[in-house]
PDB file of C-alpha atoms and ligand atoms in Angstrom:
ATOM      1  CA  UNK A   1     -16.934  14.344  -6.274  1.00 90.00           C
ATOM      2  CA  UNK A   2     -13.692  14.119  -4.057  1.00 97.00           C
ATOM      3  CA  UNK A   3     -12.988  10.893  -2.999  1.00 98.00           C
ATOM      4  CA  UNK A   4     -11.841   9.863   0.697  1.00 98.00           C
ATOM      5  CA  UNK A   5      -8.978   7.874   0.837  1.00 99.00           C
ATOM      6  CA  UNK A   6      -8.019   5.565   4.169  1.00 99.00           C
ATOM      7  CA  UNK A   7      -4.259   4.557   4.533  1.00 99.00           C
ATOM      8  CA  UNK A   8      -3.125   1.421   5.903  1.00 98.00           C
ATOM      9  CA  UNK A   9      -0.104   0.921   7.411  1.00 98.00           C
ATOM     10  CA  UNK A  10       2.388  -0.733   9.888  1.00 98.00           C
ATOM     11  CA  UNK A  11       5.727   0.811  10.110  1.00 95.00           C
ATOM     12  CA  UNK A  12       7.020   4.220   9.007  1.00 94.00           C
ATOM     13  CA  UNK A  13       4.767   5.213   6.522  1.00 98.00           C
ATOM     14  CA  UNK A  14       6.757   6.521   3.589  1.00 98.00           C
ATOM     15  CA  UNK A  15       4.344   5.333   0.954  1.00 98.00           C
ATOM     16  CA  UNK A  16       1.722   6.815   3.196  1.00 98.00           C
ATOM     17  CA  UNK A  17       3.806  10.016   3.567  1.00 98.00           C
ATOM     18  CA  UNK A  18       3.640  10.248  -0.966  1.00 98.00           C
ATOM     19  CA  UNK A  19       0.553   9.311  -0.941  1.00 99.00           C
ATOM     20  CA  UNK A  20      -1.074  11.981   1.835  1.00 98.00           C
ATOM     21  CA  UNK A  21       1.206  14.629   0.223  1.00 98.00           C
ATOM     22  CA  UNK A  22       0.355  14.079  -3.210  1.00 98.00           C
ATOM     23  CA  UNK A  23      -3.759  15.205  -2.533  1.00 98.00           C
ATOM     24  CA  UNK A  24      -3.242  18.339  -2.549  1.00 98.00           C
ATOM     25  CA  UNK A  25      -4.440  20.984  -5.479  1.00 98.00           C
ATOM     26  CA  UNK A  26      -6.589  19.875  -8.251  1.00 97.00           C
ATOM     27  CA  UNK A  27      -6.455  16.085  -7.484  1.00 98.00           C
ATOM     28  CA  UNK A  28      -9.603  14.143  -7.438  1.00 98.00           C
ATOM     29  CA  UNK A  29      -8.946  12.545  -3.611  1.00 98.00           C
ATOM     30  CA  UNK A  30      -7.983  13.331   0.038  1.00 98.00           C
ATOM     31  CA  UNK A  31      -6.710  11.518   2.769  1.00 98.00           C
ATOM     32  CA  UNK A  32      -9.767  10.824   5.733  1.00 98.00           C
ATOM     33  CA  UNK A  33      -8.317   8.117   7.904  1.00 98.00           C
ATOM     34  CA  UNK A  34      -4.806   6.898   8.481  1.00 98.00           C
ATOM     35  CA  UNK A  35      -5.043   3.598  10.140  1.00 98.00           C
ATOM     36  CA  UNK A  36      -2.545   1.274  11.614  1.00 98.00           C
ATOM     37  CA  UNK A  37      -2.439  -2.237  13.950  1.00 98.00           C
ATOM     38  CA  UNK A  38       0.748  -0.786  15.330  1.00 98.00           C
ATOM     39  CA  UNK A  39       0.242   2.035  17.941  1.00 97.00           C
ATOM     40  CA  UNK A  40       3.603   3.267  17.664  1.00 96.00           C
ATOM     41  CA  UNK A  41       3.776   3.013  13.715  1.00 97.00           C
ATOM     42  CA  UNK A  42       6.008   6.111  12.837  1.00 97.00           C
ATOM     43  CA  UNK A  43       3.573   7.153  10.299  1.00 97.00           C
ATOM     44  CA  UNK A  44       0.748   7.666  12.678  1.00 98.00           C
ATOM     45  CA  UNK A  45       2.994   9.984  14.805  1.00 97.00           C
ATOM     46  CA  UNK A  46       3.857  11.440  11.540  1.00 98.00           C
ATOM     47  CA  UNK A  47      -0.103  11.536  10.353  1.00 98.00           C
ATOM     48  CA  UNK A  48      -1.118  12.976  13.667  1.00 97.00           C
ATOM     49  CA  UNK A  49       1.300  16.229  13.705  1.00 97.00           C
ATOM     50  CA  UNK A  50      -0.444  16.930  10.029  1.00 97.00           C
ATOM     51  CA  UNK A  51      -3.846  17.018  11.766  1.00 98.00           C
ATOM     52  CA  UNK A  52      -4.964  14.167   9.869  1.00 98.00           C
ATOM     53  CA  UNK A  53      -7.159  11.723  11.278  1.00 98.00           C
ATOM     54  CA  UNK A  54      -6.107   8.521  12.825  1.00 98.00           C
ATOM     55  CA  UNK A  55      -6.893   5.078  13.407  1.00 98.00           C
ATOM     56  CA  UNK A  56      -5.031   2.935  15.954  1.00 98.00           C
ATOM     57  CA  UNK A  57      -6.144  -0.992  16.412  1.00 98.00           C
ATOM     58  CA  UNK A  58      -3.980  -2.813  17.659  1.00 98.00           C
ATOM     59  CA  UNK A  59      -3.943  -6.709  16.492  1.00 98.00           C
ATOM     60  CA  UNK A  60      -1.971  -8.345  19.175  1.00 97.00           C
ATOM     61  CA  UNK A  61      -5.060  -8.291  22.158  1.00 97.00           C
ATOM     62  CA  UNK A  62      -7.302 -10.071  19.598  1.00 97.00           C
ATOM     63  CA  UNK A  63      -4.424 -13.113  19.656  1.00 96.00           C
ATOM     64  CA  UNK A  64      -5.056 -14.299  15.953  1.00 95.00           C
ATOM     65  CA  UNK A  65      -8.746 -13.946  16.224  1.00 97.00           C
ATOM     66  CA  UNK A  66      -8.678 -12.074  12.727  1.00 97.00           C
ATOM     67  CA  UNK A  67     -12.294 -11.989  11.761  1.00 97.00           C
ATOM     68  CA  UNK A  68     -12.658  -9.756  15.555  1.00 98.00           C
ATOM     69  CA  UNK A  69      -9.712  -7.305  14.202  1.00 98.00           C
ATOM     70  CA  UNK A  70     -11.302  -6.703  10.933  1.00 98.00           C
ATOM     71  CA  UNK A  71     -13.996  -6.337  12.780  1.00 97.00           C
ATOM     72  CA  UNK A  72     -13.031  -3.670  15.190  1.00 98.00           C
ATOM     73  CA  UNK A  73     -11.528  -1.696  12.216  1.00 98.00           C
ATOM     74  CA  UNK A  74     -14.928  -1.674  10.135  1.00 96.00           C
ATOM     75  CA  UNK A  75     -16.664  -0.684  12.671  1.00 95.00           C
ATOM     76  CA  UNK A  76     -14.567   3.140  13.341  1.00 97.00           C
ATOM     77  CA  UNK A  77     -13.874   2.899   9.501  1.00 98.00           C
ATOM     78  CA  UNK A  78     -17.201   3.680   8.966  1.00 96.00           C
ATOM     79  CA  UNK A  79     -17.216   6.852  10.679  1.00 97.00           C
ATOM     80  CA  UNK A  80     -14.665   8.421   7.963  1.00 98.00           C
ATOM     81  CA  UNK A  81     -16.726   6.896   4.974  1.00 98.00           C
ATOM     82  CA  UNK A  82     -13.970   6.279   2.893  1.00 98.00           C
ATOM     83  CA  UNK A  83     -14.143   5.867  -0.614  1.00 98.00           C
ATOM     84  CA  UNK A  84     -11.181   4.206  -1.469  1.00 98.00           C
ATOM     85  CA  UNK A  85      -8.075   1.967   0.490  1.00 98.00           C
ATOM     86  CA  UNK A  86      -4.749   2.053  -0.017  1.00 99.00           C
ATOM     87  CA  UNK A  87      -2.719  -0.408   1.706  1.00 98.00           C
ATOM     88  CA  UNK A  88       0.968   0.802   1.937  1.00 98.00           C
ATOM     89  CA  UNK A  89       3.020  -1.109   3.890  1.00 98.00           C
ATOM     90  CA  UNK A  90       0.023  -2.990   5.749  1.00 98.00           C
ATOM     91  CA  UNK A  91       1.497  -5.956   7.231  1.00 96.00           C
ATOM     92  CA  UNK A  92      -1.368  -7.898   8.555  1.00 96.00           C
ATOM     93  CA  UNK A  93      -3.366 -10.447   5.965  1.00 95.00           C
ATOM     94  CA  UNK A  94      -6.750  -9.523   5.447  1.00 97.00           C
ATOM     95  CA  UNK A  95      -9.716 -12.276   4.979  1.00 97.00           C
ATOM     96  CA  UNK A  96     -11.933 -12.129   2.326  1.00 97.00           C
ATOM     97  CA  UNK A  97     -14.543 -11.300   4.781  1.00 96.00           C
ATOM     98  CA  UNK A  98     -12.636  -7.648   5.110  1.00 97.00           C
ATOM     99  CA  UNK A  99     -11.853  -7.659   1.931  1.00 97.00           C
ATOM    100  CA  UNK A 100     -15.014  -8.399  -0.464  1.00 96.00           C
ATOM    101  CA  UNK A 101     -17.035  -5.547   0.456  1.00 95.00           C
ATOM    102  CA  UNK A 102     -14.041  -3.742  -0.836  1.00 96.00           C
ATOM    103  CA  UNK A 103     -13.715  -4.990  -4.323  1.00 97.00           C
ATOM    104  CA  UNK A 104     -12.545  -2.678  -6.574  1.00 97.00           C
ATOM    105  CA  UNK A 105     -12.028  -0.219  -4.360  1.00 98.00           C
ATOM    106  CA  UNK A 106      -8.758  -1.664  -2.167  1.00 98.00           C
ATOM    107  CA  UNK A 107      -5.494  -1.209  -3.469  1.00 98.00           C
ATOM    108  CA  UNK A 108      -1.657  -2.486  -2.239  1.00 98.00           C
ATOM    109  CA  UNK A 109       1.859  -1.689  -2.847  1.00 98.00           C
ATOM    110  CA  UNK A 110       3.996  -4.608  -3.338  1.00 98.00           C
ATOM    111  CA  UNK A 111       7.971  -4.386  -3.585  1.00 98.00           C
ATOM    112  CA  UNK A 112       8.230  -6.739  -6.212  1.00 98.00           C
ATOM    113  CA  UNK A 113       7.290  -6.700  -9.828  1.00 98.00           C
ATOM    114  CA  UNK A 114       4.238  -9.170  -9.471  1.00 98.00           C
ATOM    115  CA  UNK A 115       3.296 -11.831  -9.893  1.00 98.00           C
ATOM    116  CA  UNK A 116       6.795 -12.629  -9.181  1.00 98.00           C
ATOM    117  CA  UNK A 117       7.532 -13.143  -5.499  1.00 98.00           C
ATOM    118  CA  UNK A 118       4.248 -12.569  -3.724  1.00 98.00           C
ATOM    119  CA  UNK A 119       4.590 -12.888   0.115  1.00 97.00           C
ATOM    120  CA  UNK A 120       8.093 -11.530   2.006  1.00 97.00           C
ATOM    121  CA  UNK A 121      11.809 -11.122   1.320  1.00 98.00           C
ATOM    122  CA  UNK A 122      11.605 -10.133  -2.350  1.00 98.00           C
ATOM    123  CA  UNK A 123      14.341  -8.094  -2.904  1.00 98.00           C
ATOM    124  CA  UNK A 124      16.306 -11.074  -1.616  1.00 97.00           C
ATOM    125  CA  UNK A 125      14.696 -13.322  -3.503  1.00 98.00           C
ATOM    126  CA  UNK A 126      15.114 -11.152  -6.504  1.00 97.00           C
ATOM    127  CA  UNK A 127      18.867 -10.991  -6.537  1.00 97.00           C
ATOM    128  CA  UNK A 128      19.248 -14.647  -5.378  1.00 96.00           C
ATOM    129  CA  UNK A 129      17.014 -15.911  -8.508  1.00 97.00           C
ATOM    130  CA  UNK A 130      19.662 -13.637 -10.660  1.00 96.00           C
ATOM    131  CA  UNK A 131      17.347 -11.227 -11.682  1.00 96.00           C
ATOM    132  CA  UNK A 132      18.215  -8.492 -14.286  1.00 96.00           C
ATOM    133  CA  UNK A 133      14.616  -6.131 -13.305  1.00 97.00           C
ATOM    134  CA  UNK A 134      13.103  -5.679 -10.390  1.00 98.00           C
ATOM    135  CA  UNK A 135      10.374  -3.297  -8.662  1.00 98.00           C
ATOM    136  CA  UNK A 136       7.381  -2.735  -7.668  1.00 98.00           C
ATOM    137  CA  UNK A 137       3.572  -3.178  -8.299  1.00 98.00           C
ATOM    138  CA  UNK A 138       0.174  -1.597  -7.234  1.00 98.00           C
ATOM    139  CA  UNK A 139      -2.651  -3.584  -7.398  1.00 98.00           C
ATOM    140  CA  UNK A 140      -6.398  -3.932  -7.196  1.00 98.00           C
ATOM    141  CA  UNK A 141      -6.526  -5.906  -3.383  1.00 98.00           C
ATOM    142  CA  UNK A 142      -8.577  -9.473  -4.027  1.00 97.00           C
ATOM    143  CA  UNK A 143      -9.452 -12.394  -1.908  1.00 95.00           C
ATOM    144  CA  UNK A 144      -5.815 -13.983  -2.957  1.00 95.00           C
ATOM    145  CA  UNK A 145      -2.398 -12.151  -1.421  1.00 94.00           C
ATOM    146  CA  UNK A 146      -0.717 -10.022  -3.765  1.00 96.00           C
ATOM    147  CA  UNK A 147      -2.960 -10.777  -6.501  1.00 95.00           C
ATOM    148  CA  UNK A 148      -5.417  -8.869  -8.359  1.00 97.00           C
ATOM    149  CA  UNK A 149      -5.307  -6.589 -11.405  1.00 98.00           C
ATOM    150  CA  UNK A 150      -2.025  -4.575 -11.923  1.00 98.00           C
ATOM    151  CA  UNK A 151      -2.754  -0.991 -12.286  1.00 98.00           C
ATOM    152  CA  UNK A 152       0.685   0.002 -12.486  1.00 98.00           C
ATOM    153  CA  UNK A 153       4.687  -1.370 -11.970  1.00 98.00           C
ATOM    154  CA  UNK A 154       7.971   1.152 -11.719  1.00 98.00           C
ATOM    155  CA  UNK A 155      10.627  -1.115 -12.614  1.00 98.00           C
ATOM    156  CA  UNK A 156      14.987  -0.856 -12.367  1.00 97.00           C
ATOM    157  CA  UNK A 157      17.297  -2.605 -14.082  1.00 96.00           C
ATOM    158  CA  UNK A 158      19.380  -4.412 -10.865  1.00 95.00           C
ATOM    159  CA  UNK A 159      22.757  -4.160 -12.134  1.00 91.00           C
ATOM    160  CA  UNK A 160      25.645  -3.538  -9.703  1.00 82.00           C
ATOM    161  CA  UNK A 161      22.909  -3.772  -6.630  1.00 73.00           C
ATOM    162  CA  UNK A 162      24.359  -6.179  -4.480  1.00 80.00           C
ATOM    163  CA  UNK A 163      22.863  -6.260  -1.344  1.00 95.00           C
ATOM    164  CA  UNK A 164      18.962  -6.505  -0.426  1.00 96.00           C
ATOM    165  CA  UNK A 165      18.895  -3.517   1.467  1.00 97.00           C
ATOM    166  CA  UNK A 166      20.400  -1.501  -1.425  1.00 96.00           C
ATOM    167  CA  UNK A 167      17.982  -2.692  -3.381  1.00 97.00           C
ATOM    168  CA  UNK A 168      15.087  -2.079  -1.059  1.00 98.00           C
ATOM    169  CA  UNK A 169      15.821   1.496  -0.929  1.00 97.00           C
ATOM    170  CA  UNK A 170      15.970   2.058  -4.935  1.00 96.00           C
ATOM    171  CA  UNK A 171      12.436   0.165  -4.823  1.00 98.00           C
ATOM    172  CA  UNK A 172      11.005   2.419  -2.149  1.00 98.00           C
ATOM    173  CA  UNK A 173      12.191   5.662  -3.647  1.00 97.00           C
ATOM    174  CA  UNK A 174       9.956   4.181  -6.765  1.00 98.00           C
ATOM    175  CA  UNK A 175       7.331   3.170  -4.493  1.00 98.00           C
ATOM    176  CA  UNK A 176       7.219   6.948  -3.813  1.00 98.00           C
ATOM    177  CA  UNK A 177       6.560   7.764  -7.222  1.00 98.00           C
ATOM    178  CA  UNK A 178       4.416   5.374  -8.268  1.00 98.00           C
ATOM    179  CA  UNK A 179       1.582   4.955  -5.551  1.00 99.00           C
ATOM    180  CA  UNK A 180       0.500   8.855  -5.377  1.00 99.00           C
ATOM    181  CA  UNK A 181       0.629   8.446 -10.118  1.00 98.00           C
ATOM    182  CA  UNK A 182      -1.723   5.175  -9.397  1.00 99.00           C
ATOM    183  CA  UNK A 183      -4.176   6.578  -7.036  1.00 99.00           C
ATOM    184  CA  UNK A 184      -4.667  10.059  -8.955  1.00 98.00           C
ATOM    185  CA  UNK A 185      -5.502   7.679 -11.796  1.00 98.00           C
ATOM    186  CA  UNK A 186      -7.663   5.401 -10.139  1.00 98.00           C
ATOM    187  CA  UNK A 187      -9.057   8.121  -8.006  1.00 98.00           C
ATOM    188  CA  UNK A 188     -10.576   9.588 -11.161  1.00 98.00           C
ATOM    189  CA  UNK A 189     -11.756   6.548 -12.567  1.00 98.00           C
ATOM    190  CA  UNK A 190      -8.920   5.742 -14.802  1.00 98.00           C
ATOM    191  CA  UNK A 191      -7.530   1.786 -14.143  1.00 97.00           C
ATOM    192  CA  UNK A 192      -5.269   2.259 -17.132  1.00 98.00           C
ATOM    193  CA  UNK A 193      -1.871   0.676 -15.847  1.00 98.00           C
ATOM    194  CA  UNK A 194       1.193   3.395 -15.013  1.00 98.00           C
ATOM    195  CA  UNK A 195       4.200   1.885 -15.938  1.00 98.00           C
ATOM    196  CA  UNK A 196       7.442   3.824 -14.760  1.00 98.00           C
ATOM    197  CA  UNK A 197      10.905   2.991 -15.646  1.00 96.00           C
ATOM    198  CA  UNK A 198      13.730   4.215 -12.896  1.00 93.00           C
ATOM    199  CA  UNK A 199      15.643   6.906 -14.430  1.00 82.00           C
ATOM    200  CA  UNK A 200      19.294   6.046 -13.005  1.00 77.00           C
ATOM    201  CA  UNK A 201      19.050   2.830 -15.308  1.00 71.00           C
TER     202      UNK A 201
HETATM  203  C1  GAR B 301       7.112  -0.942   1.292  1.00 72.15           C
HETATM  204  O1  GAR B 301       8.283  -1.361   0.655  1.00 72.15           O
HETATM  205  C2  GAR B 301       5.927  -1.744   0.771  1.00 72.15           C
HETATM  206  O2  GAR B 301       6.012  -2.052  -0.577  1.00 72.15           O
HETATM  207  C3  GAR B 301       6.039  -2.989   1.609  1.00 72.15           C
HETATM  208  O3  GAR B 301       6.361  -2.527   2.894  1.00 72.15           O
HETATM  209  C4  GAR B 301       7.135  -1.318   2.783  1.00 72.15           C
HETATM  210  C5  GAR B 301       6.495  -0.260   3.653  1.00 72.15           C
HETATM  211  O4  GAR B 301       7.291   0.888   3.717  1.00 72.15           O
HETATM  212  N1  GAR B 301       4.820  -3.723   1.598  1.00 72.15           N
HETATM  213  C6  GAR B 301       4.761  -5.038   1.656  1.00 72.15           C
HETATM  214  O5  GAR B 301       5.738  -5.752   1.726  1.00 72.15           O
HETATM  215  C7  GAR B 301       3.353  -5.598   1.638  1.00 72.15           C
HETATM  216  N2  GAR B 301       3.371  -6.996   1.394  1.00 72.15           N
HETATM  217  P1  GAR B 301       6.682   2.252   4.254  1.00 72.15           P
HETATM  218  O6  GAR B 301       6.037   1.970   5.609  1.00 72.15           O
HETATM  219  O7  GAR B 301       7.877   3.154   4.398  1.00 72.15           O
HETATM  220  O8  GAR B 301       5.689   2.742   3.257  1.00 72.15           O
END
C-alpha cells in the first residue's frame, strides 16, 4: 500500500522540494502533509502553490513550552495519517515524548557525515578539524539528536573547498540526491544503507 509521507521543515525547503518531487510514478510513497513552525518558511509557500497540504504551527506563542508544541502538531497530524516523517531541515528539537510513538518510522537529514559533528555549524567544523570527507547522513530519528541508525551517507572529498558556505552548497546539492534514494528505499521496506559518493571528486 502507498505510504503517506509528512515533511518537516523550517526554512526553504530544498530537501523537501527532492523529496515531494521524487513521489511521483511507480514509487511506493506520497507526500500528505508539509508541516513547518515557521509561517513564512519558503517551502510552505512553495508546498502550497503545488496544492499540497500544509501544516503551519508556529513555536514561538508556546515560549519554550515544548511538550504544548508537539502537542498542537499531533493533534492536526493526525488528520493526514501519515505513515512515515521525514525531517528535512526541521530546526526545532523534538522530545522523546514526540518522538517514541514514531520509532522507526521518523527519519532526518543531517549535513554532516554522522556521528561526526551532531548539533550546528558542521561544515565549519568540518574544515576547521582538517577534514579530507565530508557530507551528509539520513537517519532513523531516536530519542538522542542526530543519532539513530544510518540508512544512508553521500559523501565528497573536501579538497580545494575553502569556505563553509562553499561547502554547504556541495552538501545540499547531495542532500538532494540522497533523501528522495533513502525514502524510496525505506518507503518500501528496504533499511539497507545508500551510500553515494559525489561525482566531481
Ligand atoms: C539542510 O542542509 C539540512 O541538512 C539541514 O538544514 C538544511 C535545510 O535546507 N538540517 C539540519 O541542520 C538539521 N540538524 P533546506 O531547507 O533547503 O532543505
Amino acid at each position: 500500500m502507498t505510504k503517506r509521507v509528512a515533511i518537516f521543515l523550517s526554512g526553504g525547503g530544498s530537501n523537501m522540494r527532492a523529496l515531494a518531487q521524487s513521489m511521483v510514478g511507480d514509487h511506493p510513497a506520497r507526500p500528505c502533509v508539509i508541516v513547518s513552525n515557521q509561517p513564512d518558511a519558503g517551502g510552505i509557500a512553495w508546498a502550497k502553490e503545488q496544492g499540497l497540504s500544509t501544516l503551519v504551527v508556529d513555536h514561538k506563542p508556546f515560549k519554550g513550552d515544548r511538550a504544548a508544541f508537539e502537542a498542537e502538531i499531533q493533534t492536526h497530524l493526525e488528520a493526514h495519517a501519515p505513515d512515515i516523517i521525514c525531517l528535512a531541515g526541521f530546526m526545532r528539537v523534538l522530545t522523546p515524548a514526540f518522538v517514541r510513538p514514531w520509532a522507526g518510522r521518523m527519519l532526518n537529514i543531517h549535513p554532516s557525515l554522522l556521528p561526526k559533528y551532531p548539533g550546528l555549524h558542521t561544515h565549519a567544523r568540518a574544515l576547521e578539524a582538517g577534514d579530507i570527507q565530508h557530507g551528509c547522513t539520513v537517519h532513523e530519528v531516536t530519542e538522542v539528536l542526530d543519532d539513530g541508525p544510518i540508512l544512508g551517507q553521500a559523501k565528497l572529498q573536501i579538497g580545494g573547498t575553502a569556505t563553509s558556505d562553499a561547502l554547504a552548497a556541495r552538501v545540499l546539492k547531495l542532500e538532494h540526491q540522497l533523501y528522495p534514494q533513502v525514502l524510496r528505499r525505506f518507503a518500501a521496506g528496504d533499511r539497507t544503507p545508500v551510500m553515494i559518493q559525489d561525482t566531481q571528486d
